[in-house]
Structure formats: structure tokens, C-alpha cells
């Protein structure tokens, strides 16, 4: 995904949890983190931002007009985490380029 620094829009990631073929309802809102691609390792606790579910997507509004965060120009890894049942997956979900 590419987005202008001045744009406010949703970043969406498809996220579904299943156990034995049945979908498990997420217990809490998804969390997102955006790390510059130059950063290694997993996000720290303070890097996570609350998103929301728009089934089957986890989404978060970013940008200067009411977004959870406004990113400076650069390339970022998008991280996604959520809780469903006994699982708490954490994934790198792609990259976003801000120009």
C-alpha cells in the first residue's frame, strides 16, 4: 500500500481465527504497529495501537485527520496482533510506503 502523508485512510489486513474449521470470535480489538523497515525485532508494548474489526478485516485509521497515528514519509512494516480463544497471534502483515 502507498499513501500520501496528508491522506487519512484505513489500513486493512484480512485476519481470521479458526479452530477445527470453525471461526473463533476475537476477544478484543486488533492491535497494529508500524515500524520503519530499518528497525529489527518485534514491536515494543508502547508501539501498539488499537484498531477495530470490520470482518474479515482488522483495520486502523491512519493520517492527520483523526487517525490513530500520522506516519512520516518512509517505508514501514505493518504488524498485527489479536486475541482469539487461547491464541494470541502476532504477524508482520506487509509494508506501507508513505510519501
CSV table of C-alpha atoms in Angstrom, one decimal:
chain,number,residue,atom,x,y,z
A,1,UNK,CA,0.0,0.0,0.0
A,2,UNK,CA,1.2,3.5,-0.7
A,3,UNK,CA,-0.4,6.5,1.0
A,4,UNK,CA,0.3,10.3,1.0
A,5,UNK,CA,1.4,11.8,4.3
A,6,UNK,CA,-1.6,14.1,4.0
A,7,UNK,CA,-4.1,11.4,3.4
A,8,UNK,CA,-6.3,9.9,6.1
A,9,UNK,CA,-7.5,6.3,5.4
A,10,UNK,CA,-7.8,2.8,6.7
A,11,UNK,CA,-5.1,0.3,6.6
A,12,UNK,CA,-6.8,-3.1,6.4
A,13,UNK,CA,-5.5,-6.6,6.9
A,14,UNK,CA,-7.5,-9.8,6.4
A,15,UNK,CA,-7.4,-11.7,9.7
A,16,UNK,CA,-9.5,-14.8,10.6
A,17,UNK,CA,-9.0,-17.3,13.5
A,18,UNK,CA,-10.3,-20.8,13.2
A,19,UNK,CA,-10.4,-23.8,15.4
A,20,UNK,CA,-11.4,-27.2,14.0
A,21,UNK,CA,-12.7,-25.4,10.9
A,22,UNK,CA,-15.0,-23.0,12.9
A,23,UNK,CA,-14.3,-19.3,13.1
A,24,UNK,CA,-13.4,-18.1,16.6
A,25,UNK,CA,-14.7,-14.6,17.5
A,26,UNK,CA,-11.9,-12.3,18.5
A,27,UNK,CA,-11.9,-11.4,22.2
A,28,UNK,CA,-10.7,-7.8,21.8
A,29,UNK,CA,-9.9,-5.2,19.2
A,30,UNK,CA,-6.9,-5.9,17.0
A,31,UNK,CA,-3.7,-4.1,17.6
A,32,UNK,CA,-1.4,-2.6,14.9
A,33,UNK,CA,2.2,-1.4,15.0
A,34,UNK,CA,4.1,0.4,12.2
A,35,UNK,CA,7.9,0.1,12.3
A,36,UNK,CA,10.4,1.6,9.9
A,37,UNK,CA,11.8,-1.2,7.8
A,38,UNK,CA,15.2,-0.4,9.2
A,39,UNK,CA,14.1,-1.5,12.7
A,40,UNK,CA,14.6,-5.1,13.6
A,41,UNK,CA,12.8,-7.2,16.1
A,42,UNK,CA,9.2,-7.2,17.3
A,43,UNK,CA,7.3,-4.1,18.3
A,44,UNK,CA,7.6,-3.0,21.9
A,45,UNK,CA,4.5,-2.7,24.1
A,46,UNK,CA,4.3,1.1,23.5
A,47,UNK,CA,4.3,0.7,19.7
A,48,UNK,CA,0.9,-1.0,19.6
A,49,UNK,CA,-2.2,1.0,18.6
A,50,UNK,CA,-5.8,-0.1,18.9
A,51,UNK,CA,-7.6,-0.9,15.7
A,52,UNK,CA,-11.1,-2.3,15.0
A,53,UNK,CA,-12.8,-5.2,13.3
A,54,UNK,CA,-14.6,-4.9,10.0
A,55,UNK,CA,-15.0,-8.6,9.3
A,56,UNK,CA,-13.0,-10.2,7.8
A,57,UNK,CA,-10.6,-7.3,8.2
A,58,UNK,CA,-8.7,-5.8,11.0
A,59,UNK,CA,-8.4,-2.1,10.3
A,60,UNK,CA,-6.9,1.1,11.7
A,61,UNK,CA,-7.4,4.7,10.5
A,62,UNK,CA,-4.1,6.5,9.9
A,63,UNK,CA,-3.4,10.0,8.9
A,64,UNK,CA,-3.6,13.6,10.1
A,65,UNK,CA,-7.4,14.0,10.2
A,66,UNK,CA,-8.4,11.8,13.2
A,67,UNK,CA,-6.1,8.9,12.5
A,68,UNK,CA,-4.5,6.8,15.3
A,69,UNK,CA,-1.1,7.8,14.0
A,70,UNK,CA,0.3,10.1,11.3
A,71,UNK,CA,3.4,8.5,9.7
A,72,UNK,CA,6.3,10.5,8.3
A,73,UNK,CA,7.4,9.7,4.7
A,74,UNK,CA,9.2,6.3,4.6
A,75,UNK,CA,8.6,2.6,4.4
A,76,UNK,CA,7.1,0.8,7.3
A,77,UNK,CA,6.4,-2.8,8.3
A,78,UNK,CA,2.8,-3.3,9.4
A,79,UNK,CA,2.3,-5.6,12.4
A,80,UNK,CA,-1.0,-7.1,13.5
A,81,UNK,CA,-1.9,-8.8,16.8
A,82,UNK,CA,-5.1,-10.0,18.2
A,83,UNK,CA,-6.5,-12.5,20.8
A,84,UNK,CA,-9.0,-15.3,19.9
A,85,UNK,CA,-9.6,-18.1,22.2
A,86,UNK,CA,-6.3,-19.3,23.7
A,87,UNK,CA,-4.3,-17.9,20.8
A,88,UNK,CA,-2.7,-14.5,20.6
A,89,UNK,CA,-1.1,-14.3,17.1
A,90,UNK,CA,1.4,-11.6,16.1
A,91,UNK,CA,2.1,-11.2,12.4
A,92,UNK,CA,4.1,-9.0,10.1
A,93,UNK,CA,1.3,-8.2,7.7
A,94,UNK,CA,3.2,-6.4,4.9
A,95,UNK,CA,4.6,-3.0,4.3
A,96,UNK,CA,3.2,0.5,3.7
A,97,UNK,CA,5.0,3.3,1.9
A,98,UNK,CA,4.2,6.9,3.0
A,99,UNK,CA,5.2,9.7,0.5
